[in-house]
Short mmCIF file of C-alpha atoms in Angstrom, two decimals:
data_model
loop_
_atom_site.label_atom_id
_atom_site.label_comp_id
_atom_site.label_asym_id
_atom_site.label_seq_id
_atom_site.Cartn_x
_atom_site.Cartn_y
_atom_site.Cartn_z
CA UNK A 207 22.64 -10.51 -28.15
CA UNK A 208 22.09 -8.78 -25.10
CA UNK A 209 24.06 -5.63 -26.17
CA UNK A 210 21.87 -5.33 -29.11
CA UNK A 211 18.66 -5.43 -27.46
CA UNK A 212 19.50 -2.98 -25.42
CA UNK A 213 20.54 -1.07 -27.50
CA UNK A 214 17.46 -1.87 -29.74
CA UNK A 215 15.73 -0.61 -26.35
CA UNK A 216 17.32 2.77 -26.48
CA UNK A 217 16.55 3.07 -29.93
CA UNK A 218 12.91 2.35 -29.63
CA UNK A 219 13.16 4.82 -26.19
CA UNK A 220 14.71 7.47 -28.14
CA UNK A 221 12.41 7.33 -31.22
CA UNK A 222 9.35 7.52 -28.92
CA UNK A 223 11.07 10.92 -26.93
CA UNK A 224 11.54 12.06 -30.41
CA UNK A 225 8.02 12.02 -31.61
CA UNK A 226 6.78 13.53 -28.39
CA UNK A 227 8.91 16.44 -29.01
CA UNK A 228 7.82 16.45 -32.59
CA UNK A 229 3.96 16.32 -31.41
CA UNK A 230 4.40 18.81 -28.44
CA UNK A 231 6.82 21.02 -31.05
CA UNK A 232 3.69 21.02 -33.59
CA UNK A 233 1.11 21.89 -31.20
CA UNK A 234 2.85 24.66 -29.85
CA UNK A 235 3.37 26.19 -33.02
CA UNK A 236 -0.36 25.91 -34.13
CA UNK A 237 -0.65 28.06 -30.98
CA UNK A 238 1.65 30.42 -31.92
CA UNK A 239 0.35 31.37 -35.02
CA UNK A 240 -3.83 30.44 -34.41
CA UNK A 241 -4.51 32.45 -31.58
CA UNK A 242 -8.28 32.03 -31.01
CA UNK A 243 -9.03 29.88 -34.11
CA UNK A 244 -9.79 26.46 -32.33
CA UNK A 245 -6.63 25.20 -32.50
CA UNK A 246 -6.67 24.15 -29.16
CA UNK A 247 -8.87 21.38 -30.30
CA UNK A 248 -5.54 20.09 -31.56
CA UNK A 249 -3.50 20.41 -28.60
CA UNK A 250 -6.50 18.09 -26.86
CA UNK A 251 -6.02 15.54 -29.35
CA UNK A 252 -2.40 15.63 -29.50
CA UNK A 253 -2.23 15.24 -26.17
CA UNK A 254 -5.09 12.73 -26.15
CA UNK A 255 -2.35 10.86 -28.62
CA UNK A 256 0.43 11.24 -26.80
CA UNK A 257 -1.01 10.01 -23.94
CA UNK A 258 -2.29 7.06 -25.75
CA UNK A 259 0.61 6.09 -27.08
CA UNK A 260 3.02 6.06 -23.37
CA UNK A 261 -0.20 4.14 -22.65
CA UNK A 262 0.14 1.32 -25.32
CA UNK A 263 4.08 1.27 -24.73
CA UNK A 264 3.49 0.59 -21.06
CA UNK A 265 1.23 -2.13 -21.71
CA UNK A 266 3.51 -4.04 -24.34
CA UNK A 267 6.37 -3.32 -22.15
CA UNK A 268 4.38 -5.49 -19.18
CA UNK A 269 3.24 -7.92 -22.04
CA UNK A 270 7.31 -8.48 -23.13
CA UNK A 271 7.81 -8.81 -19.12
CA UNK A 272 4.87 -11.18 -18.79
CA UNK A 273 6.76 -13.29 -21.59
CA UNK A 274 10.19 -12.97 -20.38
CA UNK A 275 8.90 -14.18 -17.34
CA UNK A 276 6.83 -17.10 -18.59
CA UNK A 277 9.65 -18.78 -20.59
CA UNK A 278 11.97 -18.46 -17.19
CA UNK A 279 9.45 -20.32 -15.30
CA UNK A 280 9.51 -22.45 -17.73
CA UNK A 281 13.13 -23.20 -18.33
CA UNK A 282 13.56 -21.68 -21.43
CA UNK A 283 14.44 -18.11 -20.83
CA UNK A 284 17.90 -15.99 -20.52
CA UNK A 285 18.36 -14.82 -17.00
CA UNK A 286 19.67 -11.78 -18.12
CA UNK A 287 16.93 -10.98 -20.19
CA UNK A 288 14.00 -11.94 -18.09
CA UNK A 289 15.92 -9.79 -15.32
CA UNK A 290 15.63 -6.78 -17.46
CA UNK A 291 12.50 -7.23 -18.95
CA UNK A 292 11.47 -7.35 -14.87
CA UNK A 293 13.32 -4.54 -14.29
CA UNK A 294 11.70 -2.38 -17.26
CA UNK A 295 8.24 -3.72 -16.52
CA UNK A 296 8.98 -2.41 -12.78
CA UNK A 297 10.38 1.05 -14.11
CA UNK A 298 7.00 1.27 -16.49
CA UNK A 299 5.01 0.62 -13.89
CA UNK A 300 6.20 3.29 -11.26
CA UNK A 301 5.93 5.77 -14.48
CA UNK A 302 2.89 4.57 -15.13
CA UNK A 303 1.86 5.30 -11.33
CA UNK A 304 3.63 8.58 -10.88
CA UNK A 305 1.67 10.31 -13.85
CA UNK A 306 -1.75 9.12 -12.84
CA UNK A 307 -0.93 10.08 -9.46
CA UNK A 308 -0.22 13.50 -11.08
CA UNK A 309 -3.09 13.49 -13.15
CA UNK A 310 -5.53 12.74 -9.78
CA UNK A 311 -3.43 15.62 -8.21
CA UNK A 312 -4.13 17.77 -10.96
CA UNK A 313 -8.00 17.32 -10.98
CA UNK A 314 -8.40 18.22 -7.15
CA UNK A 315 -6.65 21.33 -7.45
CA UNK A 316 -9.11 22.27 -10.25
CA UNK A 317 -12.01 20.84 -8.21
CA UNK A 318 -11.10 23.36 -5.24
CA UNK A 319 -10.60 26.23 -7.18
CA UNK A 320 -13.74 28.71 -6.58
CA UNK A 321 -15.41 29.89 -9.69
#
């Protein structure tokens, strides 16, 4: 059982990686051939999608945790499972911090740059 959700895990992990690429792969090729036609509207809300979606995954990913957790406490859970739900949920949530770190980062170098 635990082999299979982990490797359930790394299917899920790897479809997700897969339809980034696929998103970033589109917008970059509306760019190539729309020069100056608005298409950057598109890489806004592909990004704006992307984005979304890590965000959702992050948040189920604490929600499975939250679970995991709950039926541990309660006697119920597999120690093995409720370890790595933990240990994914951590993981998530240092990802989670890194890129909004980056993101404030980001928006003070454009706040200093003169105009």
């Amino acid at each position: 059982m635990i082999t299979s959700d982990l490797a359930t895990r790394s299917v899920d992990a790897l479809n997700a990686y897969g339809q980034t690429q696929q998103t970033l792969n589109a917008s970059t090729d509306g760019l190539a051939g729309d020069e100056g036609t608005g298409s950057s509207s598109d890489v806004v809300s592909s990004f704006g999608s992307v984005l979304n979606g890590a965000i959702q995954s992050a948040i189920q990913t604490q929600k499975t945790s939250e679970a995991q957790t709950a039926l541990g406490v309660s006697g119920q859970g597999n120690l093995t499972d409720i370890a790595t739900s933990v240990a994914e949920a951590k993981l998530t949530l240092q990802s989670v911090t890194t890129v909004r770190d980056k993101i404030v980062q980001a928006y003070q170098d454009v706040m200093k740059m003169s105009i």
